[in-house]
């Protein structure tokens, strides 16, 4: 939905729903998404944060399926402003873990999937408004060393495709790289360094100009228009980022935030035996739950919650766990959440907008403990969207 003034558009991500093929996506758009719209803005256009797996995207190559999607968007009064191009394969009901990054930006499959999404969004998205596409931060942390130039080259090829698509359709699709704990790009500092060395450099400008036929000046202008970050607030909080400092760093580096994902992580203020026992309820087998621990000023990183729980020397540490929890929850006894960090980011956005697209992304309803869930997912999502609106008043 359109927020007041220059605050942008607010939506939520359809990766919340177990929709792995086109038929399930269609059912989600006409079922739970429609119920959320009815709850939060029944008489206004509702911005949708789409998500199509590679299987769903392949099905949408059929012109009849594409027309059916357009008909649903029109009939339901939806606006397709953003798409989550991060998870390529299944995302619910099976082991996802580190496989969520595959195929990654070291592969042609990731490039083909991304350009397919760019083409689709340019066909179904609105005119005269930016469209964002969030994507994997390169690859999983242990796999990135030595592949930096290769990954950057494929990202730039996706940008070139987006530039040509804009020339053909008039629609601007921006690739938004999403830093995540224990990934090749996990911190804002790492992201800025990668852009400074590989993406926003003269060599990249020359490639875009050569591949698209733009002048050097036009290519330099096209790069930030079609490439930037997806700032996931949960991920940044887990990394112990400084809210204001991280946004300032991106602005100084002139890296746009094409999408701001609104999410909160699980926080353990001080680990002890009771906390470790209580965390068993969050040790589930579907998603990767990276842990960043802090003792004094020292940070330590583990790739998943079971590994952190096995640590024999963690008493007194603060843990932040990549487990998305409802953003309207601050206390989760005996734990808490990183909602305070999210409130800081939203206050910064209210004062000086960070991104045109705000997307709530709590995809974990199916694996959350019962005490954190309401009667229906639709009611919970509507409550999250209203909470965001209240923060921006």
CSV table of C-alpha atoms in Angstrom, one decimal:
chain,number,residue,atom,x,y,z
A,1,UNK,CA,0.0,0.0,0.0
A,2,UNK,CA,1.2,3.5,-0.6
A,3,UNK,CA,2.5,5.2,2.5
A,4,UNK,CA,2.1,8.9,3.2
A,5,UNK,CA,4.4,11.4,1.5
A,6,UNK,CA,7.7,10.1,0.4
A,7,UNK,CA,7.7,7.0,2.7
A,8,UNK,CA,7.2,4.7,-0.3
A,9,UNK,CA,5.2,1.5,-0.5
A,10,UNK,CA,4.5,-1.2,2.1
A,11,UNK,CA,3.9,-4.8,1.4
A,12,UNK,CA,4.8,-8.3,2.7
A,13,UNK,CA,6.7,-11.1,1.0
A,14,UNK,CA,4.8,-14.1,-0.5
A,15,UNK,CA,7.6,-16.4,0.6
A,16,UNK,CA,5.5,-16.5,3.7
A,17,UNK,CA,3.1,-18.9,1.9
A,18,UNK,CA,4.1,-22.4,0.8
A,19,UNK,CA,3.6,-21.7,-2.9
A,20,UNK,CA,6.3,-23.6,-4.8
A,21,UNK,CA,4.5,-23.9,-8.2
A,22,UNK,CA,2.4,-21.6,-10.3
A,23,UNK,CA,-0.9,-23.2,-9.2
A,24,UNK,CA,0.0,-22.6,-5.5
A,25,UNK,CA,1.1,-19.0,-6.3
A,26,UNK,CA,-2.3,-18.4,-7.9
A,27,UNK,CA,-4.1,-19.8,-5.0
A,28,UNK,CA,-2.1,-17.7,-2.5
A,29,UNK,CA,-2.8,-14.5,-4.5
A,30,UNK,CA,-6.6,-15.2,-4.6
A,31,UNK,CA,-6.7,-16.6,-1.0
A,32,UNK,CA,-4.5,-15.4,1.9
A,33,UNK,CA,-3.2,-12.4,0.1
A,34,UNK,CA,-6.7,-11.2,-0.7
A,35,UNK,CA,-7.6,-11.7,3.0
A,36,UNK,CA,-4.7,-9.6,4.1
A,37,UNK,CA,-5.6,-6.8,1.7
A,38,UNK,CA,-9.2,-6.9,2.9
A,39,UNK,CA,-7.9,-6.5,6.5
A,40,UNK,CA,-5.5,-3.6,5.9
A,41,UNK,CA,-6.6,-1.7,2.8
A,42,UNK,CA,-9.8,-3.0,1.3
A,43,UNK,CA,-10.5,0.1,-0.8
A,44,UNK,CA,-6.9,0.8,-1.9
A,45,UNK,CA,-4.5,-0.8,-4.3
A,46,UNK,CA,-2.4,-3.4,-2.5
A,47,UNK,CA,1.3,-3.7,-3.3
A,48,UNK,CA,2.4,-7.3,-3.5
A,49,UNK,CA,5.8,-8.7,-2.7
A,50,UNK,CA,5.9,-11.6,-5.1
A,51,UNK,CA,8.0,-14.8,-5.0
A,52,UNK,CA,8.3,-17.3,-7.8
A,53,UNK,CA,10.5,-20.3,-7.6
A,54,UNK,CA,12.3,-21.5,-10.7
A,55,UNK,CA,9.5,-24.1,-11.2
A,56,UNK,CA,6.8,-21.4,-11.0
A,57,UNK,CA,8.7,-19.1,-13.3
A,58,UNK,CA,9.1,-21.8,-15.9
A,59,UNK,CA,5.3,-22.4,-15.8
A,60,UNK,CA,4.8,-18.7,-16.3
A,61,UNK,CA,6.6,-18.9,-19.7
A,62,UNK,CA,3.3,-20.2,-20.9
A,63,UNK,CA,1.4,-17.1,-22.3
A,64,UNK,CA,-1.9,-18.4,-20.9
A,65,UNK,CA,-0.4,-18.6,-17.4
A,66,UNK,CA,1.1,-15.1,-17.8
A,67,UNK,CA,-2.3,-13.7,-18.8
A,68,UNK,CA,-3.9,-15.4,-15.8
A,69,UNK,CA,-1.4,-13.8,-13.5
A,70,UNK,CA,-2.1,-10.4,-15.0
A,71,UNK,CA,-5.8,-11.0,-14.7
A,72,UNK,CA,-5.5,-11.8,-11.0
A,73,UNK,CA,-3.4,-8.7,-10.4
A,74,UNK,CA,-6.0,-6.5,-12.1
A,75,UNK,CA,-9.0,-8.2,-10.5
A,76,UNK,CA,-7.7,-8.1,-7.0
A,77,UNK,CA,-6.3,-4.5,-7.4
A,78,UNK,CA,-2.7,-5.6,-6.7
A,79,UNK,CA,0.4,-3.7,-7.8
A,80,UNK,CA,3.5,-5.9,-8.5
A,81,UNK,CA,6.2,-3.6,-7.2
A,82,UNK,CA,8.8,-6.2,-6.0
A,83,UNK,CA,9.8,-9.8,-6.2
A,84,UNK,CA,11.9,-12.0,-4.0
A,85,UNK,CA,14.4,-13.7,-6.3
A,86,UNK,CA,16.5,-15.2,-3.5
A,87,UNK,CA,15.1,-18.7,-3.0
A,88,UNK,CA,15.4,-20.6,-6.3
A,89,UNK,CA,13.9,-23.9,-5.1
A,90,UNK,CA,11.5,-25.1,-2.5
A,91,UNK,CA,11.2,-22.9,0.5
A,92,UNK,CA,8.6,-24.7,2.8
A,93,UNK,CA,8.1,-28.2,4.1
A,94,UNK,CA,11.5,-29.5,3.3
A,95,UNK,CA,15.1,-29.0,4.4
A,96,UNK,CA,16.2,-25.6,3.0
A,97,UNK,CA,19.2,-24.6,5.2
A,98,UNK,CA,22.3,-23.6,3.1
A,99,UNK,CA,20.7,-25.0,-0.1
A,100,UNK,CA,18.7,-21.7,-0.2
A,101,UNK,CA,21.7,-20.0,-1.8
A,102,UNK,CA,22.0,-22.5,-4.7
A,103,UNK,CA,22.3,-22.1,-7.5
A,104,UNK,CA,24.3,-19.0,-6.5
A,105,UNK,CA,26.0,-16.2,-8.5
A,106,UNK,CA,28.9,-18.5,-9.5
A,107,UNK,CA,26.5,-20.2,-11.9
A,108,UNK,CA,24.7,-19.4,-15.1
A,109,UNK,CA,21.5,-20.9,-13.6
A,110,UNK,CA,21.3,-18.0,-11.1
A,111,UNK,CA,21.7,-15.5,-13.9
A,112,UNK,CA,19.1,-17.1,-16.1
A,113,UNK,CA,16.6,-17.3,-13.2
A,114,UNK,CA,17.2,-13.6,-12.4
A,115,UNK,CA,16.8,-12.4,-16.0
A,116,UNK,CA,13.7,-14.4,-16.3
A,117,UNK,CA,12.3,-12.6,-13.2
A,118,UNK,CA,13.4,-9.3,-14.6
A,119,UNK,CA,11.5,-10.0,-17.9
A,120,UNK,CA,8.4,-11.1,-16.0
A,121,UNK,CA,8.3,-8.1,-13.6
A,122,UNK,CA,8.8,-5.7,-16.5
A,123,UNK,CA,5.7,-7.2,-18.1
A,124,UNK,CA,3.5,-7.2,-15.0
A,125,UNK,CA,4.9,-4.3,-13.0
A,126,UNK,CA,3.7,-0.7,-13.0
A,127,UNK,CA,4.9,1.9,-15.4
A,128,UNK,CA,6.8,5.0,-14.1
A,129,UNK,CA,7.6,3.3,-10.8
A,130,UNK,CA,10.8,1.4,-9.8
A,131,UNK,CA,10.5,-2.4,-9.5
A,132,UNK,CA,12.9,-4.2,-7.1
A,133,UNK,CA,14.2,-7.8,-7.2
A,134,UNK,CA,16.1,-9.1,-4.2
A,135,UNK,CA,18.7,-11.7,-4.7
A,136,UNK,CA,21.4,-13.9,-3.0
A,137,UNK,CA,24.4,-12.1,-1.5
A,138,UNK,CA,26.8,-14.0,-3.9
A,139,UNK,CA,26.9,-17.4,-2.2
A,140,UNK,CA,27.3,-19.2,1.1
A,141,UNK,CA,30.3,-17.9,3.1
A,142,UNK,CA,32.7,-20.9,2.6
A,143,UNK,CA,32.1,-20.9,-1.1
A,144,UNK,CA,32.9,-17.3,-2.0
A,145,UNK,CA,36.7,-17.0,-1.8
A,146,UNK,CA,38.2,-16.7,-5.3
A,147,UNK,CA,34.9,-16.3,-7.1
A,148,UNK,CA,34.4,-12.5,-6.5
A,149,UNK,CA,35.1,-11.4,-10.0
A,150,UNK,CA,33.0,-14.2,-11.5
A,151,UNK,CA,30.0,-13.4,-9.3
A,152,UNK,CA,30.3,-9.6,-10.0
A,153,UNK,CA,30.4,-10.3,-13.8
A,154,UNK,CA,27.2,-12.2,-13.7
A,155,UNK,CA,25.5,-9.5,-11.6
A,156,UNK,CA,26.6,-6.9,-14.1
A,157,UNK,CA,25.2,-9.1,-16.9
A,158,UNK,CA,21.9,-9.1,-15.1
A,159,UNK,CA,22.1,-5.3,-14.9
A,160,UNK,CA,22.8,-5.1,-18.6
A,161,UNK,CA,19.7,-7.2,-19.2
A,162,UNK,CA,17.6,-4.9,-17.0
A,163,UNK,CA,19.0,-1.9,-18.9
A,164,UNK,CA,17.9,-3.4,-22.2
A,165,UNK,CA,14.6,-4.4,-20.7
A,166,UNK,CA,14.0,-0.8,-19.7
A,167,UNK,CA,14.7,0.3,-23.3
A,168,UNK,CA,12.2,-2.2,-24.6
A,169,UNK,CA,9.4,-1.8,-22.0
A,170,UNK,CA,9.9,1.5,-20.2
A,171,UNK,CA,10.0,-0.3,-16.8
A,172,UNK,CA,12.9,-0.1,-14.5
A,173,UNK,CA,13.8,-3.3,-12.6
A,174,UNK,CA,16.6,-3.0,-10.0
A,175,UNK,CA,18.6,-5.9,-8.7
A,176,UNK,CA,18.9,-5.7,-4.9
A,177,UNK,CA,21.7,-7.8,-3.3
A,178,UNK,CA,20.7,-9.0,0.1
A,179,UNK,CA,23.5,-9.3,2.7
A,180,UNK,CA,22.9,-12.2,5.1
A,181,UNK,CA,24.8,-13.7,8.1
A,182,UNK,CA,27.4,-16.3,7.1
A,183,UNK,CA,27.2,-15.4,3.4
A,184,UNK,CA,29.8,-14.0,1.0
A,185,UNK,CA,28.3,-10.6,1.7
A,186,UNK,CA,27.1,-10.5,5.3
A,187,UNK,CA,27.9,-7.0,6.6
A,188,UNK,CA,27.4,-3.5,5.3
A,189,UNK,CA,31.1,-3.0,5.4
A,190,UNK,CA,31.7,-6.1,3.2
A,191,UNK,CA,29.0,-5.0,0.8
A,192,UNK,CA,30.4,-1.5,0.4
A,193,UNK,CA,33.9,-3.0,-0.2
A,194,UNK,CA,32.5,-5.3,-2.9
A,195,UNK,CA,30.7,-2.5,-4.7
A,196,UNK,CA,33.7,-0.3,-4.5
A,197,UNK,CA,36.0,-3.0,-5.9
A,198,UNK,CA,33.8,-4.8,-8.4
A,199,UNK,CA,30.5,-3.2,-9.2
A,200,UNK,CA,30.6,0.6,-9.0
A,201,UNK,CA,34.0,1.0,-10.8
A,202,UNK,CA,35.1,2.1,-14.2
A,203,UNK,CA,35.6,-1.4,-15.5
A,204,UNK,CA,31.9,-2.2,-14.7
A,205,UNK,CA,30.7,1.0,-16.4
A,206,UNK,CA,32.7,0.0,-19.5
A,207,UNK,CA,31.1,-3.4,-19.5
A,208,UNK,CA,27.6,-2.1,-19.2
A,209,UNK,CA,28.3,0.4,-22.0
A,210,UNK,CA,29.8,-2.3,-24.3
A,211,UNK,CA,27.0,-4.8,-23.6
A,212,UNK,CA,24.1,-2.3,-24.0
A,213,UNK,CA,25.3,0.3,-26.4
A,214,UNK,CA,25.0,3.1,-23.8
A,215,UNK,CA,27.5,5.9,-23.6
A,216,UNK,CA,29.9,5.8,-20.7
A,217,UNK,CA,27.9,8.5,-18.9
A,218,UNK,CA,24.6,6.7,-19.5
A,219,UNK,CA,26.1,3.4,-18.3
A,220,UNK,CA,27.4,5.1,-15.1
A,221,UNK,CA,23.9,6.5,-14.4
A,222,UNK,CA,22.3,3.1,-15.2
A,223,UNK,CA,24.4,1.2,-12.7
A,224,UNK,CA,22.9,2.5,-9.4
A,225,UNK,CA,19.4,2.7,-11.1
A,226,UNK,CA,19.5,-1.0,-11.7
A,227,UNK,CA,21.8,-2.3,-8.9
A,228,UNK,CA,22.0,-1.8,-5.1
A,229,UNK,CA,21.1,-3.5,-1.9
A,230,UNK,CA,18.2,-5.1,-0.2
A,231,UNK,CA,18.7,-4.1,3.4
A,232,UNK,CA,17.1,-6.9,5.5
A,233,UNK,CA,16.7,-5.5,9.0
A,234,UNK,CA,16.8,-8.9,10.7
A,235,UNK,CA,20.1,-9.7,9.1
A,236,UNK,CA,21.7,-6.3,10.0
A,237,UNK,CA,20.5,-6.7,13.6
A,238,UNK,CA,22.0,-10.2,13.8
A,239,UNK,CA,25.3,-8.7,12.6
A,240,UNK,CA,25.2,-6.1,15.4
A,241,UNK,CA,25.2,-3.3,12.8
A,242,UNK,CA,24.8,0.2,13.9
A,243,UNK,CA,21.5,1.3,12.5
A,244,UNK,CA,22.3,4.9,11.6
A,245,UNK,CA,25.9,4.2,10.8
A,246,UNK,CA,25.1,1.5,8.3
A,247,UNK,CA,22.6,3.7,6.4
A,248,UNK,CA,25.2,6.5,6.5
A,249,UNK,CA,27.9,4.2,5.1
A,250,UNK,CA,25.6,3.2,2.2
A,251,UNK,CA,24.7,6.8,1.4
A,252,UNK,CA,28.4,7.8,1.4
A,253,UNK,CA,29.2,5.0,-1.0
A,254,UNK,CA,26.2,6.0,-3.1
A,255,UNK,CA,24.7,2.5,-2.9
A,256,UNK,CA,20.9,2.7,-3.2
A,257,UNK,CA,18.7,0.5,-1.0
A,258,UNK,CA,16.2,-0.7,-3.6
A,259,UNK,CA,14.3,-2.7,-1.0
A,260,UNK,CA,14.1,-2.5,2.8
A,261,UNK,CA,12.9,-5.8,4.3
A,262,UNK,CA,11.3,-5.3,7.7
A,263,UNK,CA,12.1,-8.2,10.0
A,264,UNK,CA,13.2,-9.0,13.5
A,265,UNK,CA,15.5,-11.7,14.9
A,266,UNK,CA,15.6,-13.7,18.0
A,267,UNK,CA,17.9,-12.2,20.7
A,268,UNK,CA,19.3,-13.9,23.8
A,269,UNK,CA,20.6,-11.1,26.1
A,270,UNK,CA,22.8,-13.4,28.2
A,271,UNK,CA,23.2,-17.1,27.4
A,272,UNK,CA,23.0,-19.6,30.3
A,273,UNK,CA,21.8,-23.2,30.7
A,274,UNK,CA,18.2,-22.3,31.0
A,275,UNK,CA,18.4,-20.2,27.8
A,276,UNK,CA,20.0,-23.1,25.9
A,277,UNK,CA,17.3,-25.4,27.0
A,278,UNK,CA,14.6,-23.0,26.0
A,279,UNK,CA,16.2,-22.5,22.5
A,280,UNK,CA,15.3,-26.1,21.7
A,281,UNK,CA,11.9,-24.9,20.6
A,282,UNK,CA,13.6,-22.9,17.9
A,283,UNK,CA,16.0,-25.6,16.7
A,284,UNK,CA,14.1,-26.8,13.7
A,285,UNK,CA,15.3,-28.6,10.6
A,286,UNK,CA,14.0,-26.4,7.8
A,287,UNK,CA,15.9,-23.1,7.7
A,288,UNK,CA,19.4,-22.0,8.5
A,289,UNK,CA,19.6,-20.1,11.8
A,290,UNK,CA,23.0,-18.4,11.8
A,291,UNK,CA,24.2,-17.2,15.2
A,292,UNK,CA,26.4,-14.2,15.9
A,293,UNK,CA,27.5,-14.0,19.5
A,294,UNK,CA,29.1,-11.1,21.4
A,295,UNK,CA,31.4,-11.2,24.4
A,296,UNK,CA,32.5,-7.7,25.2
A,297,UNK,CA,33.5,-6.2,21.9
A,298,UNK,CA,34.3,-9.5,20.3
A,299,UNK,CA,31.9,-11.1,17.8
A,300,UNK,CA,31.9,-14.8,16.9
A,301,UNK,CA,30.0,-16.5,14.1
A,302,UNK,CA,28.4,-19.9,13.7
A,303,UNK,CA,26.5,-21.2,10.7
A,304,UNK,CA,23.5,-22.7,12.5
A,305,UNK,CA,21.9,-22.9,15.9
A,306,UNK,CA,22.7,-26.5,16.7
A,307,UNK,CA,26.4,-25.7,16.3
A,308,UNK,CA,26.1,-22.7,18.7
A,309,UNK,CA,24.1,-24.8,21.2
A,310,UNK,CA,26.9,-27.3,21.2
A,311,UNK,CA,29.4,-24.7,22.4
A,312,UNK,CA,30.6,-25.5,25.9
A,313,UNK,CA,31.8,-21.9,26.7
A,314,UNK,CA,28.9,-19.5,25.8
A,315,UNK,CA,27.6,-18.5,29.2
A,316,UNK,CA,27.2,-14.7,29.5
A,317,UNK,CA,27.4,-14.1,25.7
A,318,UNK,CA,24.7,-12.2,23.9
A,319,UNK,CA,23.3,-14.2,21.0
A,320,UNK,CA,21.5,-12.9,18.0
A,321,UNK,CA,19.9,-15.7,15.9
A,322,UNK,CA,18.7,-15.5,12.3
A,323,UNK,CA,15.3,-16.8,13.2
A,324,UNK,CA,12.6,-14.4,11.9
A,325,UNK,CA,10.1,-13.7,14.7
A,326,UNK,CA,6.9,-11.5,14.4
A,327,UNK,CA,7.9,-7.9,14.2
A,328,UNK,CA,5.2,-6.8,16.6
A,329,UNK,CA,6.8,-8.8,19.4
A,330,UNK,CA,9.5,-7.3,21.6
A,331,UNK,CA,9.7,-9.8,24.5
A,332,UNK,CA,9.8,-13.6,23.9
A,333,UNK,CA,10.3,-14.9,27.5
A,334,UNK,CA,13.0,-15.8,28.4
A,335,UNK,CA,14.4,-14.1,25.3
A,336,UNK,CA,13.6,-10.9,23.4
A,337,UNK,CA,13.7,-9.8,19.7
A,338,UNK,CA,15.7,-7.2,17.8
A,339,UNK,CA,12.5,-5.2,17.4
A,340,UNK,CA,14.3,-2.2,18.9
A,341,UNK,CA,16.8,-2.2,15.9
A,342,UNK,CA,13.8,-2.3,13.5
A,343,UNK,CA,12.2,0.7,15.3
A,344,UNK,CA,15.5,2.6,14.8
A,345,UNK,CA,15.5,1.8,11.1
A,346,UNK,CA,11.9,2.9,10.7
A,347,UNK,CA,12.6,6.1,12.6
A,348,UNK,CA,15.5,6.8,10.2
A,349,UNK,CA,13.2,6.1,7.3
A,350,UNK,CA,10.5,8.4,8.6
A,351,UNK,CA,13.0,11.2,8.9
A,352,UNK,CA,14.8,10.6,5.6
A,353,UNK,CA,13.4,7.8,3.5
A,354,UNK,CA,15.8,4.9,2.9
A,355,UNK,CA,14.0,3.0,0.2
A,356,UNK,CA,10.9,3.2,-2.0
A,357,UNK,CA,9.9,-0.4,-1.1
A,358,UNK,CA,9.3,-1.7,2.4
A,359,UNK,CA,8.5,-5.4,2.7
A,360,UNK,CA,7.6,-7.3,5.8
A,361,UNK,CA,9.3,-10.7,5.6
A,362,UNK,CA,8.4,-13.1,8.4
A,363,UNK,CA,8.4,-16.4,6.5
A,364,UNK,CA,8.7,-18.6,9.6
A,365,UNK,CA,5.1,-18.8,10.7
A,366,UNK,CA,5.0,-22.6,9.9
A,367,UNK,CA,8.0,-23.3,12.2
A,368,UNK,CA,7.4,-20.8,15.0
A,369,UNK,CA,6.4,-22.1,18.5
A,370,UNK,CA,2.6,-22.0,18.9
A,371,UNK,CA,2.9,-19.2,21.5
A,372,UNK,CA,4.1,-16.8,18.9
A,373,UNK,CA,1.3,-17.4,16.4
A,374,UNK,CA,-2.3,-16.1,16.4
A,375,UNK,CA,-5.4,-17.7,15.0
A,376,UNK,CA,-4.4,-17.4,11.3
A,377,UNK,CA,-1.3,-16.3,9.4
A,378,UNK,CA,-3.4,-13.7,7.6
A,379,UNK,CA,-4.3,-12.1,10.9
A,380,UNK,CA,-0.7,-12.1,12.0
A,381,UNK,CA,0.5,-10.6,8.7
A,382,UNK,CA,-2.1,-7.9,8.9
A,383,UNK,CA,-1.0,-7.1,12.5
A,384,UNK,CA,2.6,-6.8,11.3
A,385,UNK,CA,1.6,-4.3,8.5
A,386,UNK,CA,-0.4,-2.2,10.9
A,387,UNK,CA,2.5,-2.2,13.4
A,388,UNK,CA,4.8,-0.8,10.7
A,389,UNK,CA,2.2,1.9,9.8
A,390,UNK,CA,2.0,2.9,13.4
A,391,UNK,CA,5.8,3.3,13.6
A,392,UNK,CA,5.7,5.6,10.6
A,393,UNK,CA,3.0,8.0,11.8
